[in-house]
Coordinates of C-alpha atoms in Angstrom, one line a residue:
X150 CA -8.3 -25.0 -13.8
X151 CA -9.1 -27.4 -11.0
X152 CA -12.6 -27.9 -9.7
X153 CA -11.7 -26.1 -6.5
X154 CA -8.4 -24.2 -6.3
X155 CA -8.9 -23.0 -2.9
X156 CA -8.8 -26.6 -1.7
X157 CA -5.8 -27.5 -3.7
X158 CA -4.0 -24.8 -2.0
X159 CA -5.1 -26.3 1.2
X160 CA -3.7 -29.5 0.6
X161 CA -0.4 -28.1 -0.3
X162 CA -0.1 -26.2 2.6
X163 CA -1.6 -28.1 5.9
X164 CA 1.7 -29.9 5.9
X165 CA 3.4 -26.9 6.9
X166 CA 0.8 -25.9 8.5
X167 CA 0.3 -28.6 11.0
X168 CA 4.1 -28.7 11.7
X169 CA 3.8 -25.6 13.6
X170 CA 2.6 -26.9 16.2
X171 CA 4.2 -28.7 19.6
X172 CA 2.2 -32.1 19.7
X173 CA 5.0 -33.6 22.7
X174 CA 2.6 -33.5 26.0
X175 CA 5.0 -33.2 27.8
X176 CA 6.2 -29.9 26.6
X177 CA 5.4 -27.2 28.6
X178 CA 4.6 -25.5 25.0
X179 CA 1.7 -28.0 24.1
X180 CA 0.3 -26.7 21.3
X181 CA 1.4 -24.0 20.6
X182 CA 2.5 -23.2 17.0
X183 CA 5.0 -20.1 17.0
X184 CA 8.1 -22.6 16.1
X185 CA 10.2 -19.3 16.5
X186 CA 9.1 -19.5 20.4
X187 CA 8.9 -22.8 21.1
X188 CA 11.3 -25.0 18.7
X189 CA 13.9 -22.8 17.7
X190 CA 14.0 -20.3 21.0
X191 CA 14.4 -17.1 19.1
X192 CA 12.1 -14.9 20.7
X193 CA 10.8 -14.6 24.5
X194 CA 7.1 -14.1 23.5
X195 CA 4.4 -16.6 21.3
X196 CA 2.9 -14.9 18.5
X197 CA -0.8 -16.1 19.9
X198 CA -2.2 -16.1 15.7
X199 CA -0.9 -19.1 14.9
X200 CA -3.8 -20.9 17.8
X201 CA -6.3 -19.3 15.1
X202 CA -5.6 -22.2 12.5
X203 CA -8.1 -24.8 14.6
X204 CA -10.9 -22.7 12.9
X205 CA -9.6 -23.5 9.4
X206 CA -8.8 -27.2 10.8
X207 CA -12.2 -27.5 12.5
X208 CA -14.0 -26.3 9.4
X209 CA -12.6 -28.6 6.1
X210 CA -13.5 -31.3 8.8
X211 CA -16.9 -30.2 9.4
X212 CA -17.2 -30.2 5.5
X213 CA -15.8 -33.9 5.1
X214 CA -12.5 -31.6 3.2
X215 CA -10.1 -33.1 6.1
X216 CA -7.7 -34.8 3.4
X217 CA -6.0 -37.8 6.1
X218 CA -7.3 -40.4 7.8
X219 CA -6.9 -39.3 10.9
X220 CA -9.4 -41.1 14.0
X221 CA -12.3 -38.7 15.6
X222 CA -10.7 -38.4 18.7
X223 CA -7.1 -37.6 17.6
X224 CA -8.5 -34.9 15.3
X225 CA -10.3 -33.5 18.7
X226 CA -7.3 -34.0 20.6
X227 CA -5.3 -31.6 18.1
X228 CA -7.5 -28.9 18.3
X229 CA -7.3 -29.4 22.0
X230 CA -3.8 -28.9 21.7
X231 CA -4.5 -25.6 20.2
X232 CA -6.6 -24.4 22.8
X233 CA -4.7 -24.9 25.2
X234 CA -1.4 -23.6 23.8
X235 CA -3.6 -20.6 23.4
X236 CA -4.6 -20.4 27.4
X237 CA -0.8 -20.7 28.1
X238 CA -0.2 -17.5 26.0
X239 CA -2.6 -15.6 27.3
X240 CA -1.8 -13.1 29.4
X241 CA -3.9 -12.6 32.9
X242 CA -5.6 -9.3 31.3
X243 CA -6.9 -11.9 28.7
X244 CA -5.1 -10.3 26.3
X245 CA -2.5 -12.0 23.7
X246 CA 0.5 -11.1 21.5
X247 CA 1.9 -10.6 17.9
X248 CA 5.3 -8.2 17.7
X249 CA 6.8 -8.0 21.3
X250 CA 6.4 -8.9 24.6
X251 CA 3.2 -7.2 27.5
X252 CA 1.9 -5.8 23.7
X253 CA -1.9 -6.4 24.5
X254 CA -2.4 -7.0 21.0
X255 CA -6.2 -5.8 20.6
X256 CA -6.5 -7.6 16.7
X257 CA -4.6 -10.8 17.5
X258 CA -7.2 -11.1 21.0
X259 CA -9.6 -10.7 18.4
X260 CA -8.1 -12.8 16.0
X261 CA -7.7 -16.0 18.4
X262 CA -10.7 -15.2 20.3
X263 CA -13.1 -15.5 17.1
X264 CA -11.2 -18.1 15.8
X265 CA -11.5 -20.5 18.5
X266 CA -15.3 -19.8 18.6
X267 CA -15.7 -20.7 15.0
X268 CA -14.0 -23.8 16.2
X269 CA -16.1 -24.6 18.9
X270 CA -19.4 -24.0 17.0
X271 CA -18.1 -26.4 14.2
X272 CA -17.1 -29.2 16.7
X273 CA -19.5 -28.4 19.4
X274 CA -21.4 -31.4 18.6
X275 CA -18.9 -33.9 18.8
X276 CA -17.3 -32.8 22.3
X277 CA -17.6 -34.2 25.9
X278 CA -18.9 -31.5 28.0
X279 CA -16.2 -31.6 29.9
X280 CA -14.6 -30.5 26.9
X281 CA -17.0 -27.9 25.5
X282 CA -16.5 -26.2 28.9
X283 CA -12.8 -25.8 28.9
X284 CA -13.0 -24.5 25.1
X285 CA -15.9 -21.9 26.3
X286 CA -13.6 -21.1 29.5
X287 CA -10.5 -20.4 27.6
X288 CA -11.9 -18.5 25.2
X289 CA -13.4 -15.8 27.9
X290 CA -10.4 -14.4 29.3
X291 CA -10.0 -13.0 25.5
X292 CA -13.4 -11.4 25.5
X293 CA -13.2 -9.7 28.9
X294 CA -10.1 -8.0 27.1
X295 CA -12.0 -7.4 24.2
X296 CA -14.9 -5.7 26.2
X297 CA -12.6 -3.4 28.1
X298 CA -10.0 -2.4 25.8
X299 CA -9.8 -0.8 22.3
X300 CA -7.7 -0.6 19.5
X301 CA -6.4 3.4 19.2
X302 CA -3.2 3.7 17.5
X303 CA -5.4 4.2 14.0
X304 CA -8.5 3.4 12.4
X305 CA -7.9 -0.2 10.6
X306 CA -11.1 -1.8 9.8
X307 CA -9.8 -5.4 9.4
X308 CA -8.7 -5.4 12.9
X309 CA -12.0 -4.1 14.4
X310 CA -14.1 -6.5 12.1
X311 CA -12.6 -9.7 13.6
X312 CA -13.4 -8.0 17.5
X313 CA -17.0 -7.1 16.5
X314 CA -17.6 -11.0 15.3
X315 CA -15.9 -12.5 18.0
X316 CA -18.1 -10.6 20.4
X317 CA -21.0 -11.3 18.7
X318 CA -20.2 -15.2 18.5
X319 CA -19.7 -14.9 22.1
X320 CA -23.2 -13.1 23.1
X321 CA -25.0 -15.5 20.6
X322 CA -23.0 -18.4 22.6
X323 CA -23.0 -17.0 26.4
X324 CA -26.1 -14.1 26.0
X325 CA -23.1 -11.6 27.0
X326 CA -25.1 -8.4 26.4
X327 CA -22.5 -6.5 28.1
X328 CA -20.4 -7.5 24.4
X329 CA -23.0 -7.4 22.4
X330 CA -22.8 -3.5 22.9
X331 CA -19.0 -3.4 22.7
X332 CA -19.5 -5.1 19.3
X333 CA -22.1 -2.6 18.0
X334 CA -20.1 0.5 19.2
X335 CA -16.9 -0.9 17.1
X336 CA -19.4 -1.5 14.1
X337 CA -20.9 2.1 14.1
X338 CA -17.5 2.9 14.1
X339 CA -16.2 1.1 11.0
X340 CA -19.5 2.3 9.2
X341 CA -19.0 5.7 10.4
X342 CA -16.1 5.9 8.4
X343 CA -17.1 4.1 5.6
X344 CA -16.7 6.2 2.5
X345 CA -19.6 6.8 0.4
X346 CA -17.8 5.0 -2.3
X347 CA -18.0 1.6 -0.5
X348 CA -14.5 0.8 0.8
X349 CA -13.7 1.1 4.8
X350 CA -10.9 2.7 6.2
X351 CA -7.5 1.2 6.2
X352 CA -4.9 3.4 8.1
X353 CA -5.5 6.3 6.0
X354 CA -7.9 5.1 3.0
X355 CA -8.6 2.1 1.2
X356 CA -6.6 -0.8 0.3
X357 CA -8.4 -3.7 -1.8
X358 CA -6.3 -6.2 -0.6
X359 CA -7.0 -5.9 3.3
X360 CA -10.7 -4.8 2.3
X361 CA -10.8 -8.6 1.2
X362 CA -10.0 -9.5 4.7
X363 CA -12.3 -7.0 6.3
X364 CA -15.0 -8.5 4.5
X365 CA -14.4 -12.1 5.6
X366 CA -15.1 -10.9 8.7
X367 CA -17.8 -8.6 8.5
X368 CA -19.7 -11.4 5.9
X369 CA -19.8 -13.2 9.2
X370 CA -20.8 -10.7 11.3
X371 CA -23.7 -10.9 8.4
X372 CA -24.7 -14.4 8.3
X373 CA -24.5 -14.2 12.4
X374 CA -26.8 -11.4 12.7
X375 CA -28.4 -10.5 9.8
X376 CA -30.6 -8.0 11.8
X377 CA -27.5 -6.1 11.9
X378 CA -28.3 -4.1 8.3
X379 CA -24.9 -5.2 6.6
X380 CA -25.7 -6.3 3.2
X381 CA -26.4 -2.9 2.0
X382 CA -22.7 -1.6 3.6
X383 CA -21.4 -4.7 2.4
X384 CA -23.0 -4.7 -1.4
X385 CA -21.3 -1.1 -1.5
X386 CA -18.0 -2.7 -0.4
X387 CA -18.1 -5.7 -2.9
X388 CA -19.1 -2.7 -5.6
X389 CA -15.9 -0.9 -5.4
X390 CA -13.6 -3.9 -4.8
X391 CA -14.7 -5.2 -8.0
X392 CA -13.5 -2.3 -9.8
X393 CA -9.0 -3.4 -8.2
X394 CA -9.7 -7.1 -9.9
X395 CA -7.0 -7.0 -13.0
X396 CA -7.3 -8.5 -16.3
X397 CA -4.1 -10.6 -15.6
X398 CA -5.6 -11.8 -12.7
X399 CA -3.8 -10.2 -10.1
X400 CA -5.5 -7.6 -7.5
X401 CA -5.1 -4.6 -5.3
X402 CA -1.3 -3.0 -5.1
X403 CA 0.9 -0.4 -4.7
X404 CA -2.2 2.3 -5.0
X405 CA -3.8 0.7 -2.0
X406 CA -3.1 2.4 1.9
X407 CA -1.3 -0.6 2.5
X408 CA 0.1 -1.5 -0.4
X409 CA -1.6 -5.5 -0.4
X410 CA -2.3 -7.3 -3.6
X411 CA -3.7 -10.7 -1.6
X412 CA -7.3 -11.7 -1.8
X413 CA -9.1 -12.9 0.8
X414 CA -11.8 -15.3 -0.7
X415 CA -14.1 -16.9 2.0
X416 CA -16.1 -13.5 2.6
X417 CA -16.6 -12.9 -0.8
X418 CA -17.8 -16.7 -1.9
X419 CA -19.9 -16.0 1.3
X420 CA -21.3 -13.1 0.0
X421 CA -22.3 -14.6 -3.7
X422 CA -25.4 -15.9 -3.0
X423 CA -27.1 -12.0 -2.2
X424 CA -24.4 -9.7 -4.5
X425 CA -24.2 -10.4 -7.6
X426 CA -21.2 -8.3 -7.8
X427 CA -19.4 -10.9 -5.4
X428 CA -20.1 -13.8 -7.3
X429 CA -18.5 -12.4 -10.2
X430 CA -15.8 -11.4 -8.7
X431 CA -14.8 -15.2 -6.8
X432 CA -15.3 -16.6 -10.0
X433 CA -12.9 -14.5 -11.5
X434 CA -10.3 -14.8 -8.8
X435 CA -10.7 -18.3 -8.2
X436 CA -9.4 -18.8 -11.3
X437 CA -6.4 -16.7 -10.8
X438 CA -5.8 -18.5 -7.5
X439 CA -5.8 -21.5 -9.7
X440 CA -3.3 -19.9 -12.2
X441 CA -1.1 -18.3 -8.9
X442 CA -1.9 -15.2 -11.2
X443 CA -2.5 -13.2 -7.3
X444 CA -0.8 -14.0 -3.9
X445 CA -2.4 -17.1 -3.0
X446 CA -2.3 -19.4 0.1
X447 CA 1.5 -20.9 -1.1
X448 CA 3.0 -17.2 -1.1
X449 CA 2.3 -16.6 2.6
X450 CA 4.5 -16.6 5.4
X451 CA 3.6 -17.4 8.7
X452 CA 2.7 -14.4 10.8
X453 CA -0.1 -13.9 7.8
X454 CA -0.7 -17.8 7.5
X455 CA -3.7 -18.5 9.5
X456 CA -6.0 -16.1 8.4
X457 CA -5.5 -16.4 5.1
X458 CA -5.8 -20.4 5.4
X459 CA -9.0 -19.8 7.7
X460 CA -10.1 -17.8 4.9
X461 CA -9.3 -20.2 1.9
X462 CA -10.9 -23.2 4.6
X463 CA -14.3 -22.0 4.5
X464 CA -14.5 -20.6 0.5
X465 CA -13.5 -24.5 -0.2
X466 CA -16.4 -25.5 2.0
X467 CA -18.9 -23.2 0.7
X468 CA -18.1 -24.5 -2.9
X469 CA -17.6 -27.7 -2.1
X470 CA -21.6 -27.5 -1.0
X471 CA -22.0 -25.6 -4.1
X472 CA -21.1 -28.3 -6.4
X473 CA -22.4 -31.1 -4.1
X474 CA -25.7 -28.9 -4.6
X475 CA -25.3 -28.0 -8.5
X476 CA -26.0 -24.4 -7.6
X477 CA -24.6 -22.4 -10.8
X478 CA -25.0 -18.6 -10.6
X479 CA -25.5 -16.3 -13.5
X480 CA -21.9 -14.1 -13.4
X481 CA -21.8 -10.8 -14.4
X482 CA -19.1 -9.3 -16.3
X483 CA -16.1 -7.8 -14.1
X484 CA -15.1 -4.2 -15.0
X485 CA -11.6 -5.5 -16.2
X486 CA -12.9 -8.1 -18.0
X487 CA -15.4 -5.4 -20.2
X488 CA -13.9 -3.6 -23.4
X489 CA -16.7 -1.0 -23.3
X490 CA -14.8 2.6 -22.8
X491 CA -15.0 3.6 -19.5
X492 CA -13.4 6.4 -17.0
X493 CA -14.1 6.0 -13.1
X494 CA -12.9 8.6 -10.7
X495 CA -13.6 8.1 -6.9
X496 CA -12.5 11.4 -5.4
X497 CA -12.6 10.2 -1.8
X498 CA -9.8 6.9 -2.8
X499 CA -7.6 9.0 -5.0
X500 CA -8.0 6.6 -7.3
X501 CA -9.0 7.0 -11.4
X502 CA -9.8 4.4 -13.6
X503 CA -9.8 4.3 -17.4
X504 CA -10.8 1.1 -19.7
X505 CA -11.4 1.0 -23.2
X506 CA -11.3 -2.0 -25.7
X507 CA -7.6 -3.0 -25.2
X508 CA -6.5 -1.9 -22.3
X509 CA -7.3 -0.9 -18.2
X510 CA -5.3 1.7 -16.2
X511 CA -5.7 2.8 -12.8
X512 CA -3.8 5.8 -11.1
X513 CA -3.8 7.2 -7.3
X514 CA -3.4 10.3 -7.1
X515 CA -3.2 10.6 -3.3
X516 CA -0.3 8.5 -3.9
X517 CA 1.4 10.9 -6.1
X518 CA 0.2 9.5 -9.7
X519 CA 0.8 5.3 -9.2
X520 CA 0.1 3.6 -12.4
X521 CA -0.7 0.0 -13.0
X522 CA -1.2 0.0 -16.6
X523 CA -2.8 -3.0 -18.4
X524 CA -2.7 -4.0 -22.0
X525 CA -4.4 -6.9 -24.2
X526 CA -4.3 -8.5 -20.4
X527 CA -0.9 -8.2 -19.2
X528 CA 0.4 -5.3 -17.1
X529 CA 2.6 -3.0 -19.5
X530 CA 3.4 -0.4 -16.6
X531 CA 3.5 -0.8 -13.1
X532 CA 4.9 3.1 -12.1
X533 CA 5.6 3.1 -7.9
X534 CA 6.0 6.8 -8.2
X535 CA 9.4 9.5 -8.4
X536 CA 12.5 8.5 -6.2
X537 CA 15.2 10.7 -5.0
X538 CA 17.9 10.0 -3.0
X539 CA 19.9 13.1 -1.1
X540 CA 23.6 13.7 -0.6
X541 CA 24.1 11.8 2.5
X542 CA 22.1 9.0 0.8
X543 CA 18.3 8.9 2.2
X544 CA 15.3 8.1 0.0
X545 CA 12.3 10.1 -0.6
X546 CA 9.5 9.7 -2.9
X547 CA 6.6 10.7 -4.1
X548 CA 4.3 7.9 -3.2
X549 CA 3.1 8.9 0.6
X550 CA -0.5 9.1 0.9
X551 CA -1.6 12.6 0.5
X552 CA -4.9 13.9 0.2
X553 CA -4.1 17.3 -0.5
X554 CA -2.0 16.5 -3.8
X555 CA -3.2 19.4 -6.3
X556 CA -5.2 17.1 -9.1
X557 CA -6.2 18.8 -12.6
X558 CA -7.7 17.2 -15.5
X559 CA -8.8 18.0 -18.8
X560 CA -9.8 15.7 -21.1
X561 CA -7.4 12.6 -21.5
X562 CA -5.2 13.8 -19.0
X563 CA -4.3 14.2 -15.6
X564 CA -1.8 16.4 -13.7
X565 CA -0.4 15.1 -10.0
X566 CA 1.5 17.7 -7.9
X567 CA 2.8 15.7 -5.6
X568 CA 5.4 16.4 -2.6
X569 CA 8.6 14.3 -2.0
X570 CA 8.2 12.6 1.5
X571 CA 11.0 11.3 3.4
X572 CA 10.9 6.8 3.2
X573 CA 11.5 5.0 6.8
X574 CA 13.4 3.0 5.8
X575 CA 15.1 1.1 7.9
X576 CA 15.5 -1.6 10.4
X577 CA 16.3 -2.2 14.0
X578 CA 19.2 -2.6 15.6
X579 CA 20.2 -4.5 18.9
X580 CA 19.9 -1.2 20.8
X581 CA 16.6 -0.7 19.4
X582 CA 15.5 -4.6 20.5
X583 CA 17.2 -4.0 23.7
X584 CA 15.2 -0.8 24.6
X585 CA 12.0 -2.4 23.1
X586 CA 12.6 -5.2 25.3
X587 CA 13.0 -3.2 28.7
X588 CA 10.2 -1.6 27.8
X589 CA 7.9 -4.6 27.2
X590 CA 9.2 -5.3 30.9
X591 CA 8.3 -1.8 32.6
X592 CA 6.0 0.6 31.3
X593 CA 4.8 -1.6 28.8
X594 CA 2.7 -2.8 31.8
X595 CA 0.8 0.6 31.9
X596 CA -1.8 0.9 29.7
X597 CA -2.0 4.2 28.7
X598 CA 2.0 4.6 28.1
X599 CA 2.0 1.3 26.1
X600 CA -0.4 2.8 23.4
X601 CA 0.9 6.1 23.0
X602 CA 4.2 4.1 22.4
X603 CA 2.0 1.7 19.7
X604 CA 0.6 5.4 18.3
X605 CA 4.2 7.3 17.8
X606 CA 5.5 3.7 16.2
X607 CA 2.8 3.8 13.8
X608 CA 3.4 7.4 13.5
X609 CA 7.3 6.5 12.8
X610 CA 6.8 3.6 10.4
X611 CA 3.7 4.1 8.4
X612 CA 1.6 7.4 8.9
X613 CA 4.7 10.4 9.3
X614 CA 5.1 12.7 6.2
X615 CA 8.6 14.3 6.3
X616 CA 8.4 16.8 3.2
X617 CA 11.1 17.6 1.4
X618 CA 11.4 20.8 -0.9
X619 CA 10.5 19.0 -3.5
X620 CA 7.3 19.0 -5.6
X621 CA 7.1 16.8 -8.5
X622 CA 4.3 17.4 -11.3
X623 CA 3.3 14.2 -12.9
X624 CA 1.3 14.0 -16.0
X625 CA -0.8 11.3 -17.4
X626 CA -2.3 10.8 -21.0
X627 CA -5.2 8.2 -21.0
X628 CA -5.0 5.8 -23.5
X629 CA -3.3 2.5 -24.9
X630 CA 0.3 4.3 -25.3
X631 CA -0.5 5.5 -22.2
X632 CA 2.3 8.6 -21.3
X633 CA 3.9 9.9 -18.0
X634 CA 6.4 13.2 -17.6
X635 CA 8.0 14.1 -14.7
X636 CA 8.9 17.6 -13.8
X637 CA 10.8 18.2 -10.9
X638 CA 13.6 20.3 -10.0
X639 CA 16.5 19.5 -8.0
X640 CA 18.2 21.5 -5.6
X641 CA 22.0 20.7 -5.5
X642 CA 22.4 17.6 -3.4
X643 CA 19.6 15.8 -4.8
X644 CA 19.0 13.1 -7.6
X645 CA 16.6 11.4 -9.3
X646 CA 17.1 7.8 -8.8
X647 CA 16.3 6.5 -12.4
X648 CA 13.9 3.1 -13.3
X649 CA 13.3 2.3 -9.2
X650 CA 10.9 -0.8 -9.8
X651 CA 8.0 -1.2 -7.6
X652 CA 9.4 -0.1 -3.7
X653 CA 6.9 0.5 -1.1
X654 CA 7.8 3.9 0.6
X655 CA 6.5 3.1 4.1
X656 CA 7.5 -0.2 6.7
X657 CA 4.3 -3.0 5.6
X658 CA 5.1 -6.2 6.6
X659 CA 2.3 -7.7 4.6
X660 CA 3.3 -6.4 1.4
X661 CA 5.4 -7.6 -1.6
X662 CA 4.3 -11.7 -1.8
X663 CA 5.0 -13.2 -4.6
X664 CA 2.9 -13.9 -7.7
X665 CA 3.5 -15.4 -11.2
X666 CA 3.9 -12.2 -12.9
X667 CA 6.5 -11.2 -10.6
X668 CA 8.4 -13.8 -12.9
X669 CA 7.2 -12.0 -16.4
X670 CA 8.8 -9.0 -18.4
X671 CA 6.4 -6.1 -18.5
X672 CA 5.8 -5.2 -22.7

């Protein structure tokens, strides 16, 4: 294991990183970094995320971690770039896109706008005035948007973490009271619906994976503004992502909402100092990050670059100070890495787990009975669920997030009722892009209209339950030789598609990167 993996990663990567960008001056693109918009001419929008990366940039040189020799005022003038590719996508409601043109993307505002004030509080001290005030000025178009608008198609805690610290950086830069309050109304929201089990609300429950992103965001939010009360909310967080930390290294999955098995370290190493918990789990994945044993920085494509990089830029600072300091912390055991027998159920997540001395197991059962199934610390099982497939050749499966799955258990085992739900999937066609793209012209321009539309999409892609008249029991058997049986009868017209690997049943973009056990036999 290297002394710091997350900085290894970082070198690897800020090649292709830094080729995003437009660095001609003459461009009327300067600096932006969507290469699908400016370079290849692809798309009639910029994805505004990829501005984001002068945080990460700004950051490993604030720590001495920027790995060229590149002059003081040429590193300044690149982040400049950034900025203002940045003010050149933003749109005159301050407001920024991801997925299609007029989108008013509430999280990627966010995104940027938080960003780019990490950036300027890491550099602040090294700019011309001059130069201070064009960053400050280009980042308050994006806060106005912020302070006015709201993200309502669902509740995804990740997306309203990144707002609430980009407001707050901007009231602790500006005294903007007025976001100040907006922040604090979108933080009683995410802790209104935090579940007393610790994780926060992902679409419709938790997800690990994006939990570890959530974090990042809200572990700033802490450091910012301790005052705030979030170490308890966040200890309880840390406590219950521990638990999705596998003994092969990887983490999260297909029993998450979302489906993610990334890690997100920067909040986390952040966090060690006060949690124990946290620092046992960074040490733990940092050496899986090390071993590409979970989805690490090299694995992720662009629209998910930058915050991940960001991410991975300030867990290498904070243990690049660590070392420089000699700080060693006392690590407790992780639950995967413990062979004391143990059964955890957290009713409220769906989710079960069972350990004992050779083995680790953990089921959803609001996702129809999943099963990632460890032994002697390789996965053995990785279950995604029942698949049928109908006579005019749709998919349907049991895997859709329901609550209301009838659960019974007894002893060492566990029996799922779950429904067959109708998969989305597909893919859009010209005449989709076409209508989508008259839209973004017209009455993408009225609010209201636009965010029903963003509502009935995620509706359509992610949240809609179809049933079919289907009902599959599934029943477990705790243990090594762990034991599923399916019962399920099929109408005429129906079949049981046999040994369907691990398929994700609704559209998630960020799901599915690649890790080294993708590469491995399960025993």
């Amino acid at each position: 294991m290297t002394a710091d993996p997350y900085l290894e990663q970082i070198h690897r990567n800020l090649p292709r990183l830094l080729a995003l960008f437009d660095i001609d001056q003459t461009s009327i693109n300067y600096g932006m970094g969507d290469r699908y918009h400016w370079a290849w001419g692809l798309i009639d929008f910029g994805n505004g995320t990829f501005q984001g990366a002068a945080h990460g940039m700004s950051r490993l040189w604030r720590a001495g971690l920027w790995p060229y020799p590149t002059p003081k005022e040429q590193f300044i003038a690149r982040i400049n770039a950034l900025f203002i590719g940045a003010g050149q996508l933003t749109h005159n409601d301050g407001s920024l896109e991801e997925a299609f043109p007029n989108e008013g993307s509430y999280c990627v505002t966010a995104l940027v706008a938080f960003d780019l004030l990490c950036a300027f509080d890491l550099l602040n001290a090294e700019l011309e005035d001059d130069l201070a005030k064009h960053w400050q000025a280009t980042v308050a178009p994006m806060i106005g948007y912020l302070k006015k608008a709201d993200e309502t198609h669902a509740l995804i805690s990740n997306h309203l973490a990144t707002a609430i610290s980009a407001l707050l950086r901007w009231h602790q830069l500006t005294g903007d009271n007025e976001a100040e309050l907006k922040a604090k109304r979108l933080l009683d929201r995410i802790l209104d619906h935090q579940s007393e089990e610790g994780w926060f609300k992902e679409y419709d429950g938790a997800d690990p994976g994006y939990q570890t992103l959530c974090t990042y965001y809200l572990a700033d939010v802490h450091q910012l503004r301790s005052d705030l009360g979030l170490l308890e909310p966040l200890r309880r967080s840390i406590q219950f992502l521990w638990h999705f930390a596998h003994p092969d290294g990887s983490f999260g999955g297909l029993y998450g909402s979302r489906c993610t098995r990334f890690y997100y370290p920067g909040g986390i190493e952040a966090l060690s100092e006060e949690i124990p918990e946290a620092a046992a789990l960074a040490s733990f994945m940092s050496a899986s990050i090390a071993k590409q044993s979970v989805v690490t920085l090299s694995a992720i494509d662009e629209p998910n670059l930058i915050p991940m990089f960001n991410a991975y830029a300030w867990a290498a600072a904070l243990k690049d100070r660590n070392m420089r300091g000699g700080v060693i912390r006392s690590v407790r055991t992780l639950p995967c890495q413990s062979h004391e027998p143990l059964r955890l159920h957290f009713p409220q997540a769906g989710l079960w787990l069972d350990r004992d001395q050779s083995h680790y197991t953990i089921i959803s059962a609001h996702k129809g009975g999943i099963v990632y199934h460890f032994r002697d610390g390789k996965a053995t099982l990785i279950d995604a669920g029942v698949v049928v497939r109908d006579s005019i050749g749709r998919y349907g499966s049991t895997q859709a997030y329901e609550q209301n799955n009838i659960v019974n258990q007894q002893a060492d085992q566990i029996e799922i009722n779950a429904p067959v739900v109708a998969m989305p999937k597909q893919l859009p066609g010209p005449l989709q892009f076409i209508v989508l793209r008259l839209m973004s012209l017209t009455v993408f321009r009225v609010v209201w209209l636009r965010e029903w539309i963003k509502c009935r999409l995620v509706v359509l892609l992610i949240t809609r339950r179809t049933h079919w008249p289907l009902i599959n029991q599934r029943c477990i058997t705790f243990g090594e030789t762990l034991k599923i049986e399916d019962t399920i009868d099929l109408p005429p017209g129906y079949k049981q598609v046999v040994n369907p690997g691990a398929f994700v049943s609704i559209h998630m973009a960020s799901q599915g990167y690649w890790q080294r056990q993708d590469e491995e036999t399960q025993a």
